[in-house]
mmCIF file of C-alpha atoms in Angstrom:
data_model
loop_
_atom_site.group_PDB
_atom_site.id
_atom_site.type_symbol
_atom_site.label_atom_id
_atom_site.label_comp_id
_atom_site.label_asym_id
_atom_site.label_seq_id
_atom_site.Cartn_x
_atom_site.Cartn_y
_atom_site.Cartn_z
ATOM 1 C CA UNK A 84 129.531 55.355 -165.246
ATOM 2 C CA UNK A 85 132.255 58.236 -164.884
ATOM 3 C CA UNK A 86 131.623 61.408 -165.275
ATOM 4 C CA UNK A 87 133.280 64.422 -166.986
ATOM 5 C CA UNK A 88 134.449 67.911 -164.503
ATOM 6 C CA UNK A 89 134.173 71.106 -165.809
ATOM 7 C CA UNK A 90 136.751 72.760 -167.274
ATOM 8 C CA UNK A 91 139.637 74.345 -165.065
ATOM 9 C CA UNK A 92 142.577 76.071 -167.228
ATOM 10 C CA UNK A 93 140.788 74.301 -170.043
ATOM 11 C CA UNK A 94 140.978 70.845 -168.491
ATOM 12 C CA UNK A 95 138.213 68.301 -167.976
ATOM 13 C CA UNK A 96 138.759 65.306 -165.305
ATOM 14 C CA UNK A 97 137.403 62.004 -165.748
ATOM 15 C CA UNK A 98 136.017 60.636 -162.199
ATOM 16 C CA UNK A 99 134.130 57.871 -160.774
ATOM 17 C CA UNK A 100 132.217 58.675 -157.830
ATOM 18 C CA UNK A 101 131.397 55.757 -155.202
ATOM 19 C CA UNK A 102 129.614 55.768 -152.177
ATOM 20 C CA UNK A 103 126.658 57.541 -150.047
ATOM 21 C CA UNK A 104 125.737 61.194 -150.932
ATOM 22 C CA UNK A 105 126.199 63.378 -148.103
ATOM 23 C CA UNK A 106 128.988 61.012 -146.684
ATOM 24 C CA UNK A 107 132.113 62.607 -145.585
ATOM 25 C CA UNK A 108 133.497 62.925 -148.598
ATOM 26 C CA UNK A 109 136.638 61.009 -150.135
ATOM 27 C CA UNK A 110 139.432 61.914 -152.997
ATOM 28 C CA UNK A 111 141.642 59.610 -154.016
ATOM 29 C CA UNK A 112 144.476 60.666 -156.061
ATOM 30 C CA UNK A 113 146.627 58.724 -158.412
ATOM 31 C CA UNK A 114 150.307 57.826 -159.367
ATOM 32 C CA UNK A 115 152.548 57.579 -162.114
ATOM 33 C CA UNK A 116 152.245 54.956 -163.612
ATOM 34 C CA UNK A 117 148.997 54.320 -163.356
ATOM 35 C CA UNK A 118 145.552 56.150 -163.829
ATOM 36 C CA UNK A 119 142.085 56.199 -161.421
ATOM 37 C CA UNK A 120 141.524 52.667 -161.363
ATOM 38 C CA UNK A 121 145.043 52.603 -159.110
ATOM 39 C CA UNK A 122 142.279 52.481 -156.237
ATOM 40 C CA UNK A 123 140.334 49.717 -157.857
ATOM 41 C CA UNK A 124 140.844 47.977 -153.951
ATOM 42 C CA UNK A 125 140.532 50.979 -151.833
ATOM 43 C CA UNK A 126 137.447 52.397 -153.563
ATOM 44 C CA UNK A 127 134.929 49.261 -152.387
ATOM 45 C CA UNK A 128 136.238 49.257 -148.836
ATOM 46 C CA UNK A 129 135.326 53.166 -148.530
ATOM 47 C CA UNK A 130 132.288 52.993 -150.092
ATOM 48 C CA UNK A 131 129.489 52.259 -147.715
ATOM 49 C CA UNK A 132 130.591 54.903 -145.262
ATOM 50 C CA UNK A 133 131.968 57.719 -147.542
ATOM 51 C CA UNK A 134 131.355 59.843 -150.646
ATOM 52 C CA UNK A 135 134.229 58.474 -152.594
ATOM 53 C CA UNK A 136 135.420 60.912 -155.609
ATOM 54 C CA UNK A 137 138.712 59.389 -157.975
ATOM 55 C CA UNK A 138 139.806 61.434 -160.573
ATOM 56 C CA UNK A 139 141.973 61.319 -163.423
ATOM 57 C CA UNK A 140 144.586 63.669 -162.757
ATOM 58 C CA UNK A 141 145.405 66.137 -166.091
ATOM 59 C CA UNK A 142 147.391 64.005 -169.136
ATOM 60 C CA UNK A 143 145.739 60.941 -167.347
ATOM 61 C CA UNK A 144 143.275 58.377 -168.604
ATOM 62 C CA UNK A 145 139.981 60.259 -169.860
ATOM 63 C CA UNK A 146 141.218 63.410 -168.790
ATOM 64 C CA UNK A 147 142.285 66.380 -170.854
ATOM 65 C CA UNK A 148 145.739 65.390 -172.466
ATOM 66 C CA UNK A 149 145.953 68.982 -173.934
ATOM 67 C CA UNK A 150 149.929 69.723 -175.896
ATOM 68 C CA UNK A 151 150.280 72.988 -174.099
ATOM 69 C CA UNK A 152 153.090 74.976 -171.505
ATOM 70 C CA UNK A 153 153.934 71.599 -169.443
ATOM 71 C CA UNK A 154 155.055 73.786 -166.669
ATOM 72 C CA UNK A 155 152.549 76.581 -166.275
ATOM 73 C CA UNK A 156 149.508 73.614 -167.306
ATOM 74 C CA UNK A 157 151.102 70.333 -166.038
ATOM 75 C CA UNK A 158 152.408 71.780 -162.123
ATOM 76 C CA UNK A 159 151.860 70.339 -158.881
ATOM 77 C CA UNK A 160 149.825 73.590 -158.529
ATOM 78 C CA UNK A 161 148.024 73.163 -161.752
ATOM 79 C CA UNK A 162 147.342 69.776 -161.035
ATOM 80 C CA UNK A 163 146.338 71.574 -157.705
ATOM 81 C CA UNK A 164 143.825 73.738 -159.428
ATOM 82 C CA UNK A 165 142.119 70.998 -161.160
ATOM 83 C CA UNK A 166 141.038 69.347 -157.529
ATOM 84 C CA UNK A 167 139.956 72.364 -156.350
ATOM 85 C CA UNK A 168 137.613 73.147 -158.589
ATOM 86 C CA UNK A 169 136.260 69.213 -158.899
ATOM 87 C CA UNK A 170 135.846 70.031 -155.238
ATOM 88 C CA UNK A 171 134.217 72.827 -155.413
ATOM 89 C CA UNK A 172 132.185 71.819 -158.288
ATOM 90 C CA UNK A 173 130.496 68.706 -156.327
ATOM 91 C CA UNK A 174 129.756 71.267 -153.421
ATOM 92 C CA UNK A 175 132.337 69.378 -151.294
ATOM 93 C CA UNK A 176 134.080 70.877 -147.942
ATOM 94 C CA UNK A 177 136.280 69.027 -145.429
ATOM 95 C CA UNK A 178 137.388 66.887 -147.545
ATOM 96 C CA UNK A 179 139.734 63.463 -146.747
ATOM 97 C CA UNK A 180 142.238 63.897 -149.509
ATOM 98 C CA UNK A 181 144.649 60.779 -150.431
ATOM 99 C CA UNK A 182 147.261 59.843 -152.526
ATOM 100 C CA UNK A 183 150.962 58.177 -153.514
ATOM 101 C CA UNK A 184 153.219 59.179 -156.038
ATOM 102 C CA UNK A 185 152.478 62.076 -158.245
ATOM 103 C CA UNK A 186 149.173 62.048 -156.596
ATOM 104 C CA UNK A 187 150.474 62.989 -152.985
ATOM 105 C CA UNK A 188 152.519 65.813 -154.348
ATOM 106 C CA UNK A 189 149.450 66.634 -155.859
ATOM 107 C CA UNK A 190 147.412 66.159 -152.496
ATOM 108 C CA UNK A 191 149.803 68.086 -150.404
ATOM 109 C CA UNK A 192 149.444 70.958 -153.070
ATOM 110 C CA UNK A 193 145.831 71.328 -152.792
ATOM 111 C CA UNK A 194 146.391 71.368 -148.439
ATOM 112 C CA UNK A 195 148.768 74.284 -148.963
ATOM 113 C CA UNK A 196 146.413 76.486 -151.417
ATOM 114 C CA UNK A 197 143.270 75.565 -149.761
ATOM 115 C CA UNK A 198 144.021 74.102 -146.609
ATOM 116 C CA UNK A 199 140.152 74.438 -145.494
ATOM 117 C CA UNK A 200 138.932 72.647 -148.252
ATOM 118 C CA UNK A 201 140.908 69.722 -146.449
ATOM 119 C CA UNK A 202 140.360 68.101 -143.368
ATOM 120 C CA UNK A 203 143.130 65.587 -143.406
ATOM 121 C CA UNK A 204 145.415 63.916 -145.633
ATOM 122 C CA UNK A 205 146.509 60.360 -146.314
ATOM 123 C CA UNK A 206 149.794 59.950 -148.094
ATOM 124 C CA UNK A 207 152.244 57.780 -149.089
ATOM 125 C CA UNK A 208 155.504 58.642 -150.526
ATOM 126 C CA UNK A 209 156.723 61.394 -151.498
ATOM 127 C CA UNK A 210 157.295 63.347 -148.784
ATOM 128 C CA UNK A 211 159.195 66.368 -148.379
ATOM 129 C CA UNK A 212 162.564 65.717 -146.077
ATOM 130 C CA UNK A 213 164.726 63.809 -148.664
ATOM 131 C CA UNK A 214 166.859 66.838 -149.700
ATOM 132 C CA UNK A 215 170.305 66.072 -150.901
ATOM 133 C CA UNK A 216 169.656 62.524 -150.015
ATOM 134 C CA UNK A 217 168.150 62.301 -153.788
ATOM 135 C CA UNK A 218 171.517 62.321 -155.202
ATOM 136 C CA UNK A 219 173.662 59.130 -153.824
ATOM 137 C CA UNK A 220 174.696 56.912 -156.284
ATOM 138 C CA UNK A 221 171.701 54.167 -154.734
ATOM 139 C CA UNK A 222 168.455 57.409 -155.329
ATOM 140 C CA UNK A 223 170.126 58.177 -158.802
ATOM 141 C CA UNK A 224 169.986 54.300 -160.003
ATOM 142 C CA UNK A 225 165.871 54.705 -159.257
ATOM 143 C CA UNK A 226 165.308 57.797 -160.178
ATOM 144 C CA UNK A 227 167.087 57.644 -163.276
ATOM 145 C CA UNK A 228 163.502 57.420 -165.280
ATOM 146 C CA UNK A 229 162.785 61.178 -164.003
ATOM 147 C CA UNK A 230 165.638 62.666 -166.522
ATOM 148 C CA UNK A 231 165.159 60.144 -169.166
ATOM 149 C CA UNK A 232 161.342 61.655 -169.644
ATOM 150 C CA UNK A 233 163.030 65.102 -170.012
ATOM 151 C CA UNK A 234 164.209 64.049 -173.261
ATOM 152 C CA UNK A 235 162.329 64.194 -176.470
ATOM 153 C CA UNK A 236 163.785 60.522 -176.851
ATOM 154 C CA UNK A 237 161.468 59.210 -174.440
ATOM 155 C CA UNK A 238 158.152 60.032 -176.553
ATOM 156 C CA UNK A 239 159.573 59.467 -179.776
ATOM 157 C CA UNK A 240 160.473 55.595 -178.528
ATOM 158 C CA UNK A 241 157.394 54.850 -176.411
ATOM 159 C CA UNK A 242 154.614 56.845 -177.343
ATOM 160 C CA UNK A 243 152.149 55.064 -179.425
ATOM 161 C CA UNK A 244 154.020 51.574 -180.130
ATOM 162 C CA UNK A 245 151.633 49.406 -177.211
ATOM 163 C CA UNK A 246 155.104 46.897 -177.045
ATOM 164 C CA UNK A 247 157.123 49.615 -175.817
ATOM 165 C CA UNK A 248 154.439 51.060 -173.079
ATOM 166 C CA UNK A 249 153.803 47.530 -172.002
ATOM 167 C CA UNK A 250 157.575 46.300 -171.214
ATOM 168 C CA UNK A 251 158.319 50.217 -169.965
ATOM 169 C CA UNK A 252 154.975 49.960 -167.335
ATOM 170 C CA UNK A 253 155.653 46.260 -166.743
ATOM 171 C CA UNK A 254 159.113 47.277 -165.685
ATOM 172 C CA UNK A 255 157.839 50.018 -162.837
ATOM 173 C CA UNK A 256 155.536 47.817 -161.410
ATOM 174 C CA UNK A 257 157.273 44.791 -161.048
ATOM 175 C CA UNK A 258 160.557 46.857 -159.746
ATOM 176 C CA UNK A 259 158.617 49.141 -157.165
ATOM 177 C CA UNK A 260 155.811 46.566 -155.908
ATOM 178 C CA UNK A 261 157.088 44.166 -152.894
ATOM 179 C CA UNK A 262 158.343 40.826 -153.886
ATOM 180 C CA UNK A 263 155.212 39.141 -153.522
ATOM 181 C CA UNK A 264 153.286 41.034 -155.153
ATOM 182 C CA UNK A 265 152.499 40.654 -159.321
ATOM 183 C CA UNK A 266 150.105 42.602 -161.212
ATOM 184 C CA UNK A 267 147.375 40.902 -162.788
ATOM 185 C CA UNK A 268 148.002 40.580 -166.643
ATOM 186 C CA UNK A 269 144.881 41.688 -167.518
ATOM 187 C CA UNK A 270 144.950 44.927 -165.068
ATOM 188 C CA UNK A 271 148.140 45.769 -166.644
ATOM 189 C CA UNK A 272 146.461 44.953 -170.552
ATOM 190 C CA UNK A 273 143.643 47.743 -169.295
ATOM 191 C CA UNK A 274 146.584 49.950 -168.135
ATOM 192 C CA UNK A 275 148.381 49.423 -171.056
ATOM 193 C CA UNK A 276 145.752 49.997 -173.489
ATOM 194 C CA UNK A 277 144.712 53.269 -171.697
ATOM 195 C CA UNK A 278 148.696 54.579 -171.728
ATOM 196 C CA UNK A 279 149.236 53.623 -175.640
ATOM 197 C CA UNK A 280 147.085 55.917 -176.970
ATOM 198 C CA UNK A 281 148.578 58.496 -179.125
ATOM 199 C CA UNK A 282 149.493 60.717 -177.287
ATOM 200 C CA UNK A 283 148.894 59.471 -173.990
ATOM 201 C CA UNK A 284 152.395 58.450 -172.778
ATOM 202 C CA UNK A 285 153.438 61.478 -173.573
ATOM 203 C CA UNK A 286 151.249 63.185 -171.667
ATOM 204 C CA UNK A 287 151.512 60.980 -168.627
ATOM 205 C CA UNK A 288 155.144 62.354 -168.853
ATOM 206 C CA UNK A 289 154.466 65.749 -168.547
ATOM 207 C CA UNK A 290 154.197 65.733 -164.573
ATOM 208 C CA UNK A 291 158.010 65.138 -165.173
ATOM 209 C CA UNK A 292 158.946 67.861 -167.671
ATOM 210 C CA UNK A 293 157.272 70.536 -165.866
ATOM 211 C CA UNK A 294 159.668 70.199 -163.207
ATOM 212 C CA UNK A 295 157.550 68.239 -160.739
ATOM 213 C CA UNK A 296 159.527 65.080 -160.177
ATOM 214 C CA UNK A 297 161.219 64.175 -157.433
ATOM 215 C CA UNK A 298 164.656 65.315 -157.924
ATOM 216 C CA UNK A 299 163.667 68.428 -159.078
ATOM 217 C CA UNK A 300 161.507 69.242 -155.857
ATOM 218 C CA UNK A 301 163.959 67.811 -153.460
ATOM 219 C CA UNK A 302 166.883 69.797 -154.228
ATOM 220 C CA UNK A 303 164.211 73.090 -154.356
ATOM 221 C CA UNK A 304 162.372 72.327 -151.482
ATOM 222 C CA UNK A 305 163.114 74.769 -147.853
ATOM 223 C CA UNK A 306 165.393 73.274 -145.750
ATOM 224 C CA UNK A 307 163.798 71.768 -142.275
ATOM 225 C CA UNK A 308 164.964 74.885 -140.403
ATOM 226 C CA UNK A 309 162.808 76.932 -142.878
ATOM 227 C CA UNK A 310 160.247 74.951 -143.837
ATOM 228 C CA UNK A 311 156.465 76.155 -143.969
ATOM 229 C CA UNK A 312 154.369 73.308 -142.471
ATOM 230 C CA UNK A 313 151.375 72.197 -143.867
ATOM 231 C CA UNK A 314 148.814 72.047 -140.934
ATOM 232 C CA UNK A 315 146.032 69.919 -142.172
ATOM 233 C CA UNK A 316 146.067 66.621 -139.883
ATOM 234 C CA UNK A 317 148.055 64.222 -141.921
ATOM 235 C CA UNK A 318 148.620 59.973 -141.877
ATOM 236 C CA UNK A 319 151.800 58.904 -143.549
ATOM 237 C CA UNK A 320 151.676 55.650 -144.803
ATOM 238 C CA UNK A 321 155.001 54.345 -146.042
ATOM 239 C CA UNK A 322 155.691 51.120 -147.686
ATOM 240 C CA UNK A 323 159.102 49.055 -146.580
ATOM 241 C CA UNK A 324 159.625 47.967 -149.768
ATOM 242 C CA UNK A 325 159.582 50.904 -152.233
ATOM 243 C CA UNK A 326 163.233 51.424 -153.770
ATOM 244 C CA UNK A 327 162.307 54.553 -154.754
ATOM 245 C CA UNK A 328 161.702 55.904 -151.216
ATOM 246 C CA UNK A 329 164.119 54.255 -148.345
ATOM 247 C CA UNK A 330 162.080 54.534 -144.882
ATOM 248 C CA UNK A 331 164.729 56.201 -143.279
ATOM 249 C CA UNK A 332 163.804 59.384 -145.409
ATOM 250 C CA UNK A 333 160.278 59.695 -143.179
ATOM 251 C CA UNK A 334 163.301 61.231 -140.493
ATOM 252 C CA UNK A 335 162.094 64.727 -141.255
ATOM 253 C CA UNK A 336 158.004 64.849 -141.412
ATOM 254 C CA UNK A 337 157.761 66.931 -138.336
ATOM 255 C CA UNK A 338 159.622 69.690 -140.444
ATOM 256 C CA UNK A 339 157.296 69.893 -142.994
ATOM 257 C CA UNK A 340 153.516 69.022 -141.247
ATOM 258 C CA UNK A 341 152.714 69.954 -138.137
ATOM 259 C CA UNK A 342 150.238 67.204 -137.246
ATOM 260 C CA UNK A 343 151.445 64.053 -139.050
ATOM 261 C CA UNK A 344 151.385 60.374 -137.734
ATOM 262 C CA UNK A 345 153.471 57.525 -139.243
ATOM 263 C CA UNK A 346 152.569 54.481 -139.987
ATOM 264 C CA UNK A 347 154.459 51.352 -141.950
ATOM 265 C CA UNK A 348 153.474 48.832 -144.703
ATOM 266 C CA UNK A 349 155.587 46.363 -143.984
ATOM 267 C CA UNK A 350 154.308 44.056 -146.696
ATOM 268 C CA UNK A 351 153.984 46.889 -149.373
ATOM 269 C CA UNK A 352 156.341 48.604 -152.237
ATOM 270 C CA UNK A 353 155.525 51.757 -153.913
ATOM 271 C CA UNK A 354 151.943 51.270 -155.081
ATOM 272 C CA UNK A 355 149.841 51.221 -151.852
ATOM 273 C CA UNK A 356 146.665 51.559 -152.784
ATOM 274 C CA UNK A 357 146.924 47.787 -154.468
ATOM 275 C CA UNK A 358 149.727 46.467 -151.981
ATOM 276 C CA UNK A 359 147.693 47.121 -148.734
ATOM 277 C CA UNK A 360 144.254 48.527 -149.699
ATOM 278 C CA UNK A 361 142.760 47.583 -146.100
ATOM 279 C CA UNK A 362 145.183 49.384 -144.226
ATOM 280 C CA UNK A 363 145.130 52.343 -147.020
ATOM 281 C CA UNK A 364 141.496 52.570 -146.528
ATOM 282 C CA UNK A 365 141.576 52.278 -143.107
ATOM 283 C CA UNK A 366 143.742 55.421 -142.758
ATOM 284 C CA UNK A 367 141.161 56.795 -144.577
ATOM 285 C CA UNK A 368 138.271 55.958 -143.067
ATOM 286 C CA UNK A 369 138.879 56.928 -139.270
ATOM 287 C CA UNK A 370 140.194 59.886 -141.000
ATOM 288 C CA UNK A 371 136.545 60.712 -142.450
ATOM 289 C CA UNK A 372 134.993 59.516 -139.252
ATOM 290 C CA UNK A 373 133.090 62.676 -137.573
ATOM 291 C CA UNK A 374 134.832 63.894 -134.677
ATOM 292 C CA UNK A 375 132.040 63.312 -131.809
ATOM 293 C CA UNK A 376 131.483 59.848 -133.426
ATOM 294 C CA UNK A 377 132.244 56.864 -130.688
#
């Protein structure tokens, strides 16, 4: 049965919690699109050594999809704050915090405010390093999605009509996934049913319109030369076949973490968690492994 957080900014979080009690404790963060049960794999294979915690992240599933400022409410740091405080609500420290998409920005957020609520990360792309690379004519024909949510067009089309969410979500995870792999029709019927809502693609959206998308952060983000790191241990995991994310951008990690360790999906696209869930989770779980175990 999930649960409801309480209230950060005026936000409540939907999250499932897995696991042993007193485990080393596990959050798993989602993507776009997609909602908590993105770790539908991951979540079993974590779960008799770990406390596993998956949220909703704000505007998602049976969290808060409040119509307020997208970019002081809907941030990669107000997203930030809502993790914290589920955090510190359980009575969690050292906590293995993981994620893709809009959930690693999210992740990587939360290691920069409160780096010692964190005691590593597990992320797949994105990464900071891309820069400029963002706009060549082959990044702009992916990430062409990230301007079309910017317009009021996008709600008024999608929003609400359950044909329209379904061909627009079928479209992202058939395009991003690896060639082998399809999504279950009846996973993406529960995804689609959750997204159709009034009101609920166009919250889902709002990651987007407060400024948080990839573009947006790329061409702000410091350059390597002046980049603070983030110094929480970190395991990158990055799929060979996301078109969103070529692997040749994972050049500049060292500039932006200083502990980070790379590691390939060779069989995966964008959506990890459900492309490679064993080697996901195992990232994860020598991750949450105590130190002076054998």
């Amino acid at each position: 049965m999930w649960s409801r957080s309480a209230p950060v900014d005026g936000f409540r979080l939907a999250f499932d919690r897995f696991g042993v009690r007193g485990a080393p404790p596990v959050v798993l963060l989602h993507g776009w699109p997609g909602n908590r049960h993105d770790y539908r794999r991951v979540a079993p294979l974590l779960s008799g050594a770990t406390d596993v915690i998956v949220p909703d992240l704000r505007g998602f599933g049976g969290s808060d999809k409040h119509a307020v400022a997208v970019r002081h409410f809907y941030s990669a740091t107000a997203q930030a704050a809502s993790i914290i405080g589920l955090i510190r609500e359980l009575g969690l420290s050292q906590v293995v915090l993981a994620g893709y998409d809009v959930g690693s920005r999210v992740a990587q957020s939360v290691a920069r405010m409160e780096p010692d609520l964190v005691s590593a990360l597990v992320l797949s792309p994105p990464l900071p390093g891309a820069g400029d690379r963002v706009l060549t004519a082959r990044a702009q024909s992916e990430f062409w999605y990230q301007a079309f949510h910017q317009l009021p067009l996008a709600a008024q089309l999608i929003d609400g009509n359950p044909e329209a969410v379904r061909e627009y979500l079928r479209h992202f995870w058939s395009h991003w996934s690896a060639p082998n792999f399809v999504v279950p029709e009846d996973d993406l019927e529960r995804l689609v049913s959750d997204y159709a809502l009034p009101g609920a693609f166009t919250a889902s959206i709002a990651w987007y319109r407060a400024g948080a998308g990839m573009i947006a952060q790329s061409l702000t983000e410091l350059p390597p030369e002046r980049a603070i790191k983030i110094h929480v241990p970190t395991d990158v995991l990055w799929p060979q076949h996301d078109p969103l994310f070529p692997r040749e951008w994972s050049d500049r990690l060292d500039s932006y973490f200083s502990e980070v360790e790379l590691h390939v999906a060779f069989d995966a696209g964008h959506f990890t968690p459900l492309e490679c869930p064993e080697q996901f989770a195992e990232l994860v779980l020598i991750r949450a492994r105590p130190s002076d175990a054998a």
